[in-house]
Amino acid sequence: MKKTKGKKPQVFITELSEREKQLQEIDRIAKMLVRRDFELAETREKREKELQELKGKTKELEGSRTALMNMLDDVEEARKALTNILEDVEEARGKAEEEKEKTLAIITNFTDGLLVFDEKGSLSLINPSAEDFFDVKSRDIVGRSILELSTFPTLTSLAALFGEEIKGVFRKELPIKENLTLEVSTVPMVSGEEKLGTLVVLHDITREKMIEKMKTEFVSLAAHQLRTPLSAIKWTLRMLLDGDLGKITKEQNDFLEKTYRSNERMIVLINDLLDVTRIEEGRYLYKPVLTDIEPIVQFVTNSYEEEIEKKKIKFEFKKPEEKLPKIKLDVEKIRLAIDNLLDNAIRYTPTYGKIMVILKHRKGGIEFSVKDTGVGIPKDQQGRVFTKFFRGANVMRMATEGTGLGLFITKNIIEAHGGKIWFESEEGKGATFYFAIPIKEEFGEFLKEF
Ligand code: ADP
């Protein structure tokens, strides 16, 4: 028993430990498997997550791709639009080029001379007509200032007309040489607010001047020729009327009176025509003397006393409050000017009208005015009042006498005294004619010529 007892436990223990070992191993493996399983689960979860992320990214990429495609579409559209614009620009450029060529062709072939100055006052273009007028070549003068141009002998007078800064000139006559007179006008070239320069237009008026001269000479000659027989008629009629050639009947007297008045009108017309031709030829001589204007006005108004009374006109001569300074006047011519104005006022004012003559001291000069309550001058004709042979449509209907030369002569007389003349009028209400003469030693441009 002892032997069995002693041997059997030993085997049992060994077996047990062996089993235990196996169990432990199994347990270890089981644990390892559990852990691996756990790890696997974790990895799977991670992969799942990564997969989801990848899916998200793919979606995003898909979105970006679509956006990119859209952008590409937009870019393509923009490209097309740009191409269209470029085509339009090209077309516009072509048209502009064409227009430029046309303008250049017009400028080149224009019979008027043309000069273009840039905004700094340098010459930028001259056309062939202008080159001919001034006997210059474009290459010698383009790019030069007015001051530099004035050193060219043929351009001196033009440069003097402009001054250094090209002042505005409108229809100024410029004699260039024996057989060439130009009419010069400047046109400012502006684009919106911007000043681009000045265009100078030179129109050849040599022919017009020649015709004008011939016409003046003809009128002058005819008027001179007519004056002598008219004077002879006047004195013969006077003798008949005065009974120097025998007694005449009342009827004969009436007829002769009418003829005498008609002849007088003809003499007035001839004298007016002669005055006009003298003005036009620059021969309207002035003899200025330092004198008082008031007695001259008084003299003229006195000479109309009878006429004023006959027409029952309320007349007033408003004299200056203080004595006016003496001024240089050509007495005869100023008398004629005042006479013309007063004569018109009386003639174009119906009976019972009012006329007021005012003489006053004003702004370094003397101002004369004659205001009437007559027929006035129609608005649409007022711009022509001082031109030769102008007669208002309203006065023509009245069948009053007149030559239409009085105001032209008067204007020339006043301007030759360095003064100016103007008027205000409303048809049917009356008219006021004014003139002002400055008190100065020198006379106007016209007078200095003599
Ligand atoms: P005339 O009186 O000989 O016709 P003028 O040259 O003196 O010539 O005047 C020209 C025209 O101006 C006149 O015919 C008339 O139509 C108009 N006129 C001048 N003065 C007056 C005035 N005071 N009232 C109305 N019209 C006038």
mmCIF file with all atom_site columns, N, CA and C and ligand atoms in Angstrom, residues 344-345 348 372 375-377 390-392 395 402-407 431 433, ligand 1:
data_model
loop_
_atom_site.group_PDB
_atom_site.id
_atom_site.type_symbol
_atom_site.label_atom_id
_atom_site.label_alt_id
_atom_site.label_comp_id
_atom_site.label_asym_id
_atom_site.label_entity_id
_atom_site.label_seq_id
_atom_site.pdbx_PDB_ins_code
_atom_site.Cartn_x
_atom_site.Cartn_y
_atom_site.Cartn_z
_atom_site.occupancy
_atom_site.B_iso_or_equiv
_atom_site.pdbx_formal_charge
_atom_site.auth_seq_id
_atom_site.auth_comp_id
_atom_site.auth_asym_id
_atom_site.auth_atom_id
_atom_site.pdbx_PDB_model_num
ATOM   1  N N   . ASN A 1 344 ? -35.763 159.318 -87.709 1.00 0.00 ? 344 ASN A N   1
ATOM   2  C CA  . ASN A 1 344 ? -36.444 158.022 -87.636 1.00 0.00 ? 344 ASN A CA  1
ATOM   3  C C   . ASN A 1 344 ? -37.504 158.018 -86.543 1.00 0.00 ? 344 ASN A C   1
ATOM   4  N N   . ALA A 1 345 ? -37.124 158.535 -85.363 1.00 0.00 ? 345 ALA A N   1
ATOM   5  C CA  . ALA A 1 345 ? -38.055 158.526 -84.226 1.00 0.00 ? 345 ALA A CA  1
ATOM   6  C C   . ALA A 1 345 ? -39.339 159.261 -84.609 1.00 0.00 ? 345 ALA A C   1
ATOM   7  N N   . TYR A 1 348 ? -41.282 157.324 -87.546 1.00 0.00 ? 348 TYR A N   1
ATOM   8  C CA  . TYR A 1 348 ? -41.941 156.062 -87.215 1.00 0.00 ? 348 TYR A CA  1
ATOM   9  C C   . TYR A 1 348 ? -42.801 156.140 -85.957 1.00 0.00 ? 348 TYR A C   1
ATOM   10 N N   . ASP A 1 372 ? -38.821 156.574 -78.445 1.00 0.00 ? 372 ASP A N   1
ATOM   11 C CA  . ASP A 1 372 ? -40.112 156.953 -79.023 1.00 0.00 ? 372 ASP A CA  1
ATOM   12 C C   . ASP A 1 372 ? -41.185 155.924 -78.707 1.00 0.00 ? 372 ASP A C   1
ATOM   13 N N   . VAL A 1 375 ? -43.805 152.652 -83.965 1.00 0.00 ? 375 VAL A N   1
ATOM   14 C CA  . VAL A 1 375 ? -44.188 151.311 -84.426 1.00 0.00 ? 375 VAL A CA  1
ATOM   15 C C   . VAL A 1 375 ? -43.215 150.219 -83.996 1.00 0.00 ? 375 VAL A C   1
ATOM   16 N N   . GLY A 1 376 ? -42.011 150.592 -83.614 1.00 0.00 ? 376 GLY A N   1
ATOM   17 C CA  . GLY A 1 376 ? -41.026 149.602 -83.181 1.00 0.00 ? 376 GLY A CA  1
ATOM   18 C C   . GLY A 1 376 ? -40.490 148.767 -84.339 1.00 0.00 ? 376 GLY A C   1
ATOM   19 N N   . ILE A 1 377 ? -39.604 147.834 -83.969 1.00 0.00 ? 377 ILE A N   1
ATOM   20 C CA  . ILE A 1 377 ? -38.958 146.990 -84.997 1.00 0.00 ? 377 ILE A CA  1
ATOM   21 C C   . ILE A 1 377 ? -39.272 145.523 -84.689 1.00 0.00 ? 377 ILE A C   1
ATOM   22 N N   . PHE A 1 390 ? -31.648 148.177 -95.117 1.00 0.00 ? 390 PHE A N   1
ATOM   23 C CA  . PHE A 1 390 ? -32.665 147.502 -94.313 1.00 0.00 ? 390 PHE A CA  1
ATOM   24 C C   . PHE A 1 390 ? -33.851 148.433 -94.070 1.00 0.00 ? 390 PHE A C   1
ATOM   25 N N   . ARG A 1 391 ? -35.041 147.903 -94.312 1.00 0.00 ? 391 ARG A N   1
ATOM   26 C CA  . ARG A 1 391 ? -36.253 148.632 -93.952 1.00 0.00 ? 391 ARG A CA  1
ATOM   27 C C   . ARG A 1 391 ? -37.199 147.607 -93.340 1.00 0.00 ? 391 ARG A C   1
ATOM   28 N N   . GLY A 1 392 ? -37.702 147.888 -92.160 1.00 0.00 ? 392 GLY A N   1
ATOM   29 C CA  . GLY A 1 392 ? -38.575 146.945 -91.456 1.00 0.00 ? 392 GLY A CA  1
ATOM   30 C C   . GLY A 1 392 ? -39.845 146.662 -92.268 1.00 0.00 ? 392 GLY A C   1
ATOM   31 N N   . VAL A 1 395 ? -42.654 149.036 -91.428 1.00 0.00 ? 395 VAL A N   1
ATOM   32 C CA  . VAL A 1 395 ? -42.629 150.414 -91.948 1.00 0.00 ? 395 VAL A CA  1
ATOM   33 C C   . VAL A 1 395 ? -42.858 150.422 -93.460 1.00 0.00 ? 395 VAL A C   1
ATOM   34 N N   . GLY A 1 402 ? -38.015 156.486 -97.213 1.00 0.00 ? 402 GLY A N   1
ATOM   35 C CA  . GLY A 1 402 ? -36.779 156.099 -96.527 1.00 0.00 ? 402 GLY A CA  1
ATOM   36 C C   . GLY A 1 402 ? -35.878 155.341 -97.458 1.00 0.00 ? 402 GLY A C   1
ATOM   37 N N   . THR A 1 403 ? -34.577 155.403 -97.165 1.00 0.00 ? 403 THR A N   1
ATOM   38 C CA  . THR A 1 403 ? -33.618 154.744 -98.050 1.00 0.00 ? 403 THR A CA  1
ATOM   39 C C   . THR A 1 403 ? -33.050 153.469 -97.440 1.00 0.00 ? 403 THR A C   1
ATOM   40 N N   . GLY A 1 404 ? -33.171 153.332 -96.119 1.00 0.00 ? 404 GLY A N   1
ATOM   41 C CA  . GLY A 1 404 ? -32.580 152.169 -95.449 1.00 0.00 ? 404 GLY A CA  1
ATOM   42 C C   . GLY A 1 404 ? -31.072 152.311 -95.310 1.00 0.00 ? 404 GLY A C   1
ATOM   43 N N   . LEU A 1 405 ? -30.576 153.542 -95.478 1.00 0.00 ? 405 LEU A N   1
ATOM   44 C CA  . LEU A 1 405 ? -29.124 153.742 -95.384 1.00 0.00 ? 405 LEU A CA  1
ATOM   45 C C   . LEU A 1 405 ? -28.721 154.544 -94.143 1.00 0.00 ? 405 LEU A C   1
ATOM   46 N N   . GLY A 1 406 ? -29.707 155.242 -93.568 1.00 0.00 ? 406 GLY A N   1
ATOM   47 C CA  . GLY A 1 406 ? -29.418 156.155 -92.447 1.00 0.00 ? 406 GLY A CA  1
ATOM   48 C C   . GLY A 1 406 ? -28.714 155.482 -91.278 1.00 0.00 ? 406 GLY A C   1
ATOM   49 N N   . LEU A 1 407 ? -29.228 154.339 -90.843 1.00 0.00 ? 407 LEU A N   1
ATOM   50 C CA  . LEU A 1 407 ? -28.635 153.698 -89.656 1.00 0.00 ? 407 LEU A CA  1
ATOM   51 C C   . LEU A 1 407 ? -27.265 153.096 -89.958 1.00 0.00 ? 407 LEU A C   1
ATOM   52 N N   . ALA A 1 431 ? -39.319 152.355 -79.830 1.00 0.00 ? 431 ALA A N   1
ATOM   53 C CA  . ALA A 1 431 ? -37.906 151.987 -79.930 1.00 0.00 ? 431 ALA A CA  1
ATOM   54 C C   . ALA A 1 431 ? -37.061 153.031 -79.217 1.00 0.00 ? 431 ALA A C   1
ATOM   55 N N   . PHE A 1 433 ? -33.042 154.244 -79.398 1.00 0.00 ? 433 PHE A N   1
ATOM   56 C CA  . PHE A 1 433 ? -31.710 154.115 -79.988 1.00 0.00 ? 433 PHE A CA  1
ATOM   57 C C   . PHE A 1 433 ? -30.725 154.862 -79.102 1.00 0.00 ? 433 PHE A C   1
HETATM 58 P P1  . ADP B 2 .   ? -34.812 154.687 -93.349 1.00 0.00 ? 1   ADP B P1  1
HETATM 59 O O1  . ADP B 2 .   ? -35.350 155.284 -92.115 1.00 0.00 ? 1   ADP B O1  1
HETATM 60 O O2  . ADP B 2 .   ? -34.422 155.663 -94.375 1.00 0.00 ? 1   ADP B O2  1
HETATM 61 O O3  . ADP B 2 .   ? -35.654 153.584 -93.877 1.00 0.00 ? 1   ADP B O3  1
HETATM 62 P P2  . ADP B 2 .   ? -32.705 153.828 -91.634 1.00 0.00 ? 1   ADP B P2  1
HETATM 63 O O4  . ADP B 2 .   ? -31.426 153.151 -91.943 1.00 0.00 ? 1   ADP B O4  1
HETATM 64 O O5  . ADP B 2 .   ? -32.634 155.099 -90.906 1.00 0.00 ? 1   ADP B O5  1
HETATM 65 O O6  . ADP B 2 .   ? -33.446 153.979 -93.001 1.00 0.00 ? 1   ADP B O6  1
HETATM 66 O O7  . ADP B 2 .   ? -33.610 152.834 -90.822 1.00 0.00 ? 1   ADP B O7  1
HETATM 67 C C1  . ADP B 2 .   ? -33.726 151.507 -91.278 1.00 0.00 ? 1   ADP B C1  1
HETATM 68 C C2  . ADP B 2 .   ? -34.995 150.877 -90.787 1.00 0.00 ? 1   ADP B C2  1
HETATM 69 O O8  . ADP B 2 .   ? -34.948 150.702 -89.378 1.00 0.00 ? 1   ADP B O8  1
HETATM 70 C C3  . ADP B 2 .   ? -36.226 151.703 -91.010 1.00 0.00 ? 1   ADP B C3  1
HETATM 71 O O9  . ADP B 2 .   ? -36.738 151.555 -92.302 1.00 0.00 ? 1   ADP B O9  1
HETATM 72 C C4  . ADP B 2 .   ? -37.164 151.141 -89.951 1.00 0.00 ? 1   ADP B C4  1
HETATM 73 O O10 . ADP B 2 .   ? -37.726 149.926 -90.391 1.00 0.00 ? 1   ADP B O10 1
HETATM 74 C C5  . ADP B 2 .   ? -36.241 150.827 -88.819 1.00 0.00 ? 1   ADP B C5  1
HETATM 75 N N1  . ADP B 2 .   ? -36.191 151.918 -87.814 1.00 0.00 ? 1   ADP B N1  1
HETATM 76 C C6  . ADP B 2 .   ? -35.215 152.798 -87.606 1.00 0.00 ? 1   ADP B C6  1
HETATM 77 N N2  . ADP B 2 .   ? -35.514 153.612 -86.583 1.00 0.00 ? 1   ADP B N2  1
HETATM 78 C C7  . ADP B 2 .   ? -36.734 153.237 -86.143 1.00 0.00 ? 1   ADP B C7  1
HETATM 79 C C8  . ADP B 2 .   ? -37.585 153.697 -85.093 1.00 0.00 ? 1   ADP B C8  1
HETATM 80 N N3  . ADP B 2 .   ? -37.260 154.723 -84.297 1.00 0.00 ? 1   ADP B N3  1
HETATM 81 N N4  . ADP B 2 .   ? -38.770 153.051 -84.917 1.00 0.00 ? 1   ADP B N4  1
HETATM 82 C C9  . ADP B 2 .   ? -39.108 152.011 -85.708 1.00 0.00 ? 1   ADP B C9  1
HETATM 83 N N5  . ADP B 2 .   ? -38.343 151.539 -86.706 1.00 0.00 ? 1   ADP B N5  1
HETATM 84 C C10 . ADP B 2 .   ? -37.170 152.146 -86.930 1.00 0.00 ? 1   ADP B C10 1
#
